[in-house]
Structures are given as C-alpha cells and as structure tokens.
Amino acid sequence: MTILPLERIRLFCTALGPAEGVPLLLVHGWGGDGREWSPHAEALADRFRVIVPDLRGHGRSEVPDQDNTPAEMAEDLAALLGRLDSGPAVVVGHSMGGQVVNLLAVRHPALVRSVVALDPAHGAHGDEVAQIPVRLAQYRARGAAAAAGFVAGAFSRSAPAGLRTAHVRTMLGTPDHVVAQAYAGMYTGPDAVGVRPRSEAYLRRRTRRALTVWTSAEAAAWERDTLHVPGSRVDHWPDSGHYLHEEHPERTVRLVQDWMAGEARTGPGRA
C-alpha cells in the first residue's frame, strides 16, 4: 500500500498478487474508494496482479481544487500503469469507474487488454437526462450531502447488511467540490460522455474487447447495438442494485475470472 507521486497527481494505490501476473486494474465509482474492491482483490490475487487505486479527489488520493473529472482520472490511470510498467491491463470499473476505464481504453489502447464495465455511467437518456441540470445544481449547492441520497437509493432489497450505510458514509466523506465536478465531468462538461449520443460516439472509438454488465434491460439492449469489436458482449443482471459487484461479490469474481481466461486464450481484442 502506498501513495504514488505521479507527475500529474499523488494517487493512493494497493497491489496484490504475483508481480509477473496479468495486471488487473479495479476502479471504483463516484464518491467511493478502492476499499469496495477488497474481497474481489483478495480472491483474484492468487492468479493476477491486482491493482486498486483511489481516484483523484477520492479516498486517500490527492484532492485537486479543479479537474476532478473522469477524463482526468483516465489520464491519471494511464500515468499509474506507466509508472508501474505492468504491461497492458484488463481494466474493470464500476459506475463512474466504468466510464473512466472506457475512456482509458479509447485514449490509451496500448495500456489496455480489455474492458469490464459494471453498470457504467454512460448511456443516459430520457428522464435521466432531464434530471441532470437539477441534480448538478443540488451537488454544487450541497455537495456530498445531496449525493448521499442517490447512494442510499441505489441498492436492492437483498443487498448485504451494512453495505448501504458504508457507501453513504464514504460519499459523505468525499469533498463537496469533487462530488460536483465529477458529476459535471460525467454528463455536462466539454469532455463528458455520459449522455447517450456522446456515449455512442466514444464507444465506437473503443478498439479493445469489452464486457459490460447492466442492471437495466433497456440499457443492455442499447449497448449491444454499439458493439463492434469481436468477442465483446453485454450481460444483464436483473436481480441487482447499482452496486452489483458488492451485492454479488462471488458472482463478480467468477465473471472476471472467466473473462480473463478468455483473454488468455485469445489475447487483446481489437477492432
């Protein structure tokens, strides 16, 4: 466990597993930190080199005054992988982290073997898009206190006890300006790719094989129509809340293991 002083940012990062193992980067979402990947990291470290950062502005990483956006977070992760000299990684991200790892794959394909995105923060449409200005105004006015309400409602009835409370606490510990800047960076900023037309444009630029898991059947059907790299696929987990990787940790570990076994057989996917 260490804080790595990269040229652009100081990131807190942990690494488990054999140094010679295939690198596996696990990326948390908005208002979270790398602790949510702890059971997955331990389970996967017997086979892979598991790298778990806290994104800028989150957890124990540096908190800049500005530029706490997915686009900048993707550049941070590119610098991190370069610093670790680990070779191309399978990159896994949840929610905003799913947007971050897809941006990483588009901007730095040489650093990415493939992408796994879990309920990613892209493809917003309809009522969700209509609510973005109101939500952003709330986050700018009240920061993490406003965002905690979203987090509290993001779990299924069958979520493990304590999971909702843990995430509300973590969100409340996220600096207010980071909450607002990250949300704007996902949906309204000049580099934002969260709204469906922009999401489709950037997904068309992705040249690496991708697995996306959605809790929404409509979103899963939409993203299936964007796939163009052979071997890519979209799964649908209807029995999950938004934090599906934590509601179903063993299932998520099996999903990643099976995906990486396929990677070992076929190598990095390219368009």
Short mmCIF file of C-alpha atoms in Angstrom, two decimals:
data_model
loop_
_atom_site.label_atom_id
_atom_site.label_comp_id
_atom_site.label_asym_id
_atom_site.label_seq_id
_atom_site.Cartn_x
_atom_site.Cartn_y
_atom_site.Cartn_z
CA MET A 1 0.00 0.00 0.00
CA THR A 2 1.45 3.34 -0.96
CA ILE A 3 0.82 6.81 -2.27
CA LEU A 4 2.48 7.09 -5.67
CA PRO A 5 3.70 10.59 -6.60
CA LEU A 6 2.94 10.60 -10.31
CA GLU A 7 3.93 13.64 -12.34
CA ARG A 8 0.31 14.81 -12.53
CA ILE A 9 -1.17 13.62 -9.20
CA ARG A 10 -0.49 11.68 -5.99
CA LEU A 11 -2.61 8.52 -6.04
CA PHE A 12 -3.13 6.03 -3.25
CA CYS A 13 -2.87 2.53 -4.66
CA THR A 14 -2.64 -1.04 -3.43
CA ALA A 15 -1.32 -4.04 -5.36
CA LEU A 16 -1.81 -7.72 -4.59
CA GLY A 17 -0.71 -10.90 -6.29
CA PRO A 18 2.35 -12.04 -8.22
CA ALA A 19 4.40 -9.33 -9.89
CA GLU A 20 4.55 -11.44 -13.05
CA GLY A 21 0.77 -11.95 -13.15
CA VAL A 22 -1.51 -10.43 -15.76
CA PRO A 23 -2.36 -6.93 -14.46
CA LEU A 24 -5.95 -6.37 -13.40
CA LEU A 25 -6.98 -2.79 -12.58
CA LEU A 26 -10.08 -2.39 -10.37
CA VAL A 27 -11.63 1.10 -10.40
CA HIS A 28 -14.33 2.40 -8.03
CA GLY A 29 -17.09 4.85 -8.83
CA TRP A 30 -18.34 8.30 -7.86
CA GLY A 31 -17.96 9.09 -4.18
CA GLY A 32 -16.37 5.71 -3.45
CA ASP A 33 -12.86 4.41 -2.95
CA GLY A 34 -10.83 1.28 -3.56
CA ARG A 35 -11.97 -0.42 -0.36
CA GLU A 36 -15.11 -1.62 -2.14
CA TRP A 37 -12.91 -3.96 -4.19
CA SER A 38 -11.23 -5.58 -1.17
CA PRO A 39 -12.95 -9.01 -1.31
CA HIS A 40 -12.55 -9.19 -5.08
CA ALA A 41 -8.89 -8.22 -4.91
CA GLU A 42 -8.11 -10.91 -2.36
CA ALA A 43 -9.97 -13.56 -4.33
CA LEU A 44 -8.28 -12.66 -7.63
CA ALA A 45 -4.75 -12.10 -6.32
CA ASP A 46 -3.86 -15.79 -6.47
CA ARG A 47 -3.85 -15.59 -10.28
CA PHE A 48 -3.45 -11.94 -11.25
CA ARG A 49 -1.56 -8.77 -10.33
CA VAL A 50 -4.46 -6.81 -8.85
CA ILE A 51 -4.03 -3.02 -8.80
CA VAL A 52 -6.58 -0.95 -6.86
CA PRO A 53 -6.27 2.87 -6.91
CA ASP A 54 -8.30 5.60 -5.24
CA LEU A 55 -9.26 8.04 -7.99
CA ARG A 56 -8.25 11.69 -7.70
CA GLY A 57 -10.33 13.51 -5.11
CA HIS A 58 -11.42 10.23 -3.52
CA GLY A 59 -10.25 8.10 -0.64
CA ARG A 60 -6.61 8.71 0.29
CA SER A 61 -5.53 10.18 -3.04
CA GLU A 62 -4.70 13.83 -3.62
CA VAL A 63 -7.65 16.23 -3.84
CA PRO A 64 -7.09 18.88 -6.53
CA ASP A 65 -9.11 22.10 -6.45
CA GLN A 66 -10.13 21.61 -10.10
CA ASP A 67 -10.35 18.94 -12.83
CA ASN A 68 -11.84 16.14 -10.75
CA THR A 69 -13.40 14.59 -13.86
CA PRO A 70 -13.49 11.14 -15.48
CA ALA A 71 -11.34 12.38 -18.36
CA GLU A 72 -8.59 13.50 -15.99
CA MET A 73 -8.99 10.34 -13.92
CA ALA A 74 -8.38 8.26 -17.06
CA GLU A 75 -5.16 10.19 -17.68
CA ASP A 76 -4.14 9.54 -14.06
CA LEU A 77 -4.62 5.81 -14.55
CA ALA A 78 -2.58 5.91 -17.76
CA ALA A 79 0.24 7.53 -15.76
CA LEU A 80 -0.20 4.94 -13.00
CA LEU A 81 0.07 1.99 -15.37
CA GLY A 82 3.09 3.60 -16.99
CA ARG A 83 4.72 4.12 -13.61
CA LEU A 84 4.10 0.51 -12.61
CA ASP A 85 5.37 -0.69 -16.00
CA SER A 86 2.92 -3.56 -15.73
CA GLY A 87 2.06 -4.05 -19.39
CA PRO A 88 -1.46 -3.84 -20.80
CA ALA A 89 -4.09 -4.46 -18.13
CA VAL A 90 -7.61 -5.79 -18.02
CA VAL A 91 -9.41 -2.74 -16.64
CA VAL A 92 -12.56 -3.13 -14.56
CA GLY A 93 -14.70 -0.19 -13.48
CA HIS A 94 -18.00 0.35 -11.69
CA SER A 95 -20.36 3.27 -12.43
CA MET A 96 -18.20 6.38 -12.96
CA GLY A 97 -15.25 3.99 -12.87
CA GLY A 98 -16.80 2.22 -15.86
CA GLN A 99 -16.73 5.49 -17.76
CA VAL A 100 -13.14 6.09 -16.63
CA VAL A 101 -11.84 2.70 -17.82
CA ASN A 102 -13.59 3.07 -21.17
CA LEU A 103 -12.01 6.50 -21.61
CA LEU A 104 -8.67 4.92 -20.73
CA ALA A 105 -9.20 2.26 -23.40
CA VAL A 106 -10.10 4.85 -26.03
CA ARG A 107 -7.29 7.27 -25.22
CA HIS A 108 -4.54 4.78 -24.35
CA PRO A 109 -5.32 1.47 -26.08
CA ALA A 110 -1.74 0.21 -25.74
CA LEU A 111 -2.23 0.13 -21.95
CA VAL A 112 -5.46 -1.90 -22.08
CA ARG A 113 -6.03 -5.57 -22.90
CA SER A 114 -9.80 -5.38 -22.47
CA VAL A 115 -12.53 -3.58 -20.52
CA VAL A 116 -15.09 -4.80 -17.99
CA ALA A 117 -17.68 -2.12 -17.11
CA LEU A 118 -20.26 -2.74 -14.37
CA ASP A 119 -23.40 -0.57 -14.54
CA PRO A 120 -21.30 2.18 -16.14
CA ALA A 121 -22.10 5.90 -16.06
CA HIS A 122 -22.77 6.19 -19.77
CA GLY A 123 -25.83 5.92 -21.99
CA ALA A 124 -28.03 8.33 -20.03
CA HIS A 125 -31.24 9.21 -21.85
CA GLY A 126 -34.84 10.30 -21.33
CA ASP A 127 -35.85 11.27 -17.80
CA GLU A 128 -32.32 10.73 -16.51
CA VAL A 129 -31.01 13.39 -18.89
CA ALA A 130 -33.84 15.75 -17.96
CA GLN A 131 -32.85 15.48 -14.29
CA ILE A 132 -29.15 16.23 -14.84
CA PRO A 133 -29.36 20.06 -14.50
CA VAL A 134 -31.36 19.83 -11.27
CA ARG A 135 -29.06 17.21 -9.79
CA LEU A 136 -25.95 19.17 -10.73
CA ALA A 137 -27.36 22.31 -9.10
CA GLN A 138 -28.00 20.30 -5.93
CA TYR A 139 -24.49 18.87 -5.92
CA ARG A 140 -22.98 22.31 -6.44
CA ALA A 141 -25.06 23.71 -3.61
CA ARG A 142 -24.88 20.87 -1.10
CA GLY A 143 -22.13 18.56 -2.33
CA ALA A 144 -21.87 15.14 -0.74
CA ALA A 145 -24.94 15.66 1.44
CA ALA A 146 -27.09 15.79 -1.70
CA ALA A 147 -25.27 12.89 -3.37
CA ALA A 148 -25.77 10.67 -0.32
CA GLY A 149 -29.47 10.48 -1.13
CA PHE A 150 -28.71 8.97 -4.54
CA VAL A 151 -26.38 6.44 -2.96
CA ALA A 152 -28.91 5.43 -0.30
CA GLY A 153 -31.43 4.51 -3.00
CA ALA A 154 -29.03 2.56 -5.21
CA PHE A 155 -29.28 -0.89 -3.55
CA SER A 156 -31.63 -3.81 -3.99
CA ARG A 157 -33.65 -5.22 -1.11
CA SER A 158 -31.31 -8.19 -0.95
CA ALA A 159 -28.12 -6.12 -0.56
CA PRO A 160 -25.88 -7.33 2.27
CA ALA A 161 -26.46 -5.69 5.63
CA GLY A 162 -24.32 -2.61 6.17
CA LEU A 163 -23.47 -2.05 2.51
CA ARG A 164 -25.79 0.94 2.09
CA THR A 165 -24.53 2.58 5.28
CA ALA A 166 -20.90 2.03 4.29
CA HIS A 167 -21.39 3.74 0.94
CA VAL A 168 -23.37 6.63 2.36
CA ARG A 169 -20.53 7.23 4.84
CA THR A 170 -17.91 7.08 2.09
CA MET A 171 -19.85 9.52 -0.09
CA LEU A 172 -20.28 11.90 2.85
CA GLY A 173 -16.50 11.84 3.29
CA THR A 174 -15.91 12.90 -0.32
CA PRO A 175 -15.12 16.63 -0.71
CA ASP A 176 -18.12 18.60 -1.91
CA HIS A 177 -16.36 20.17 -4.88
CA VAL A 178 -15.18 16.74 -6.05
CA VAL A 179 -18.74 15.43 -5.99
CA ALA A 180 -19.98 18.29 -8.17
CA GLN A 181 -17.01 18.36 -10.54
CA ALA A 182 -17.08 14.61 -11.09
CA TYR A 183 -20.81 14.63 -11.84
CA ALA A 184 -20.40 17.52 -14.30
CA GLY A 185 -17.44 15.70 -15.81
CA MET A 186 -19.63 12.68 -16.43
CA TYR A 187 -22.59 14.47 -18.00
CA THR A 188 -22.25 18.16 -18.86
CA GLY A 189 -18.60 19.15 -19.27
CA PRO A 190 -16.75 19.51 -22.58
CA ASP A 191 -15.24 16.01 -22.21
CA ALA A 192 -18.39 14.40 -20.82
CA VAL A 193 -19.52 11.17 -22.46
CA GLY A 194 -22.36 10.15 -20.15
CA VAL A 195 -25.32 11.20 -22.31
CA ARG A 196 -26.29 8.62 -24.92
CA PRO A 197 -25.26 10.33 -28.20
CA ARG A 198 -21.80 11.11 -26.81
CA SER A 199 -21.60 7.67 -25.25
CA GLU A 200 -22.26 6.05 -28.62
CA ALA A 201 -19.60 8.19 -30.28
CA TYR A 202 -16.91 7.27 -27.78
CA LEU A 203 -17.86 3.60 -27.63
CA ARG A 204 -17.40 3.47 -31.41
CA ARG A 205 -13.81 4.58 -30.83
CA ARG A 206 -13.11 1.72 -28.42
CA THR A 207 -10.80 -0.82 -30.07
CA ARG A 208 -10.49 -3.26 -27.19
CA ARG A 209 -12.79 -6.16 -26.40
CA ALA A 210 -15.38 -5.21 -23.80
CA LEU A 211 -17.76 -6.84 -21.36
CA THR A 212 -20.49 -4.63 -19.91
CA VAL A 213 -22.93 -5.73 -17.21
CA TRP A 214 -26.13 -3.73 -16.79
CA THR A 215 -28.88 -3.91 -14.19
CA SER A 216 -31.25 -2.32 -16.76
CA ALA A 217 -32.60 -4.47 -19.59
CA GLU A 218 -33.14 -1.38 -21.77
CA ALA A 219 -29.55 -0.19 -21.28
CA ALA A 220 -28.22 -3.67 -22.02
CA ALA A 221 -30.18 -3.81 -25.29
CA TRP A 222 -28.94 -0.34 -26.26
CA GLU A 223 -25.28 -1.12 -25.64
CA ARG A 224 -25.45 -4.42 -27.52
CA ASP A 225 -26.18 -2.36 -30.62
CA THR A 226 -22.93 -0.41 -30.14
CA LEU A 227 -20.61 -3.43 -30.05
CA HIS A 228 -18.17 -3.76 -32.94
CA VAL A 229 -15.06 -5.49 -31.54
CA PRO A 230 -15.26 -9.29 -31.93
CA GLY A 231 -15.66 -11.10 -28.62
CA SER A 232 -17.35 -8.17 -26.88
CA ARG A 233 -20.62 -8.78 -25.08
CA VAL A 234 -23.24 -7.27 -22.78
CA ASP A 235 -24.77 -9.13 -19.82
CA HIS A 236 -27.89 -8.25 -17.84
CA TRP A 237 -28.18 -8.86 -14.08
CA PRO A 238 -31.82 -8.03 -13.26
CA ASP A 239 -31.54 -9.09 -9.62
CA SER A 240 -29.05 -6.38 -8.62
CA GLY A 241 -28.88 -2.85 -7.37
CA HIS A 242 -26.41 -0.36 -8.82
CA TYR A 243 -23.53 -1.65 -6.66
CA LEU A 244 -23.84 -5.07 -8.27
CA HIS A 245 -20.22 -6.05 -7.71
CA GLU A 246 -20.68 -5.72 -3.95
CA GLU A 247 -24.16 -7.18 -3.80
CA HIS A 248 -22.80 -10.24 -5.65
CA PRO A 249 -19.05 -10.38 -4.94
CA GLU A 250 -18.55 -14.09 -5.66
CA ARG A 251 -20.50 -13.84 -8.92
CA THR A 252 -18.43 -10.83 -9.91
CA VAL A 253 -15.17 -12.66 -9.17
CA ARG A 254 -16.29 -15.58 -11.33
CA LEU A 255 -17.26 -13.17 -14.10
CA VAL A 256 -13.80 -11.57 -14.09
CA GLN A 257 -12.02 -14.92 -13.86
CA ASP A 258 -13.97 -16.32 -16.81
CA TRP A 259 -13.39 -13.16 -18.84
CA MET A 260 -9.66 -13.19 -18.15
CA ALA A 261 -9.47 -16.89 -19.01
CA GLY A 262 -10.89 -15.94 -22.39
CA GLU A 263 -8.31 -13.17 -22.66
CA ALA A 264 -5.53 -15.67 -22.02
CA ARG A 265 -6.79 -17.85 -24.90
CA THR A 266 -7.39 -15.11 -27.44
CA GLY A 267 -5.16 -12.15 -26.49
CA PRO A 268 -6.27 -8.50 -26.55
CA GLY A 269 -9.28 -7.83 -28.74
CA ARG A 270 -9.03 -5.21 -31.45
CA ALA A 271 -11.49 -3.73 -33.87
#
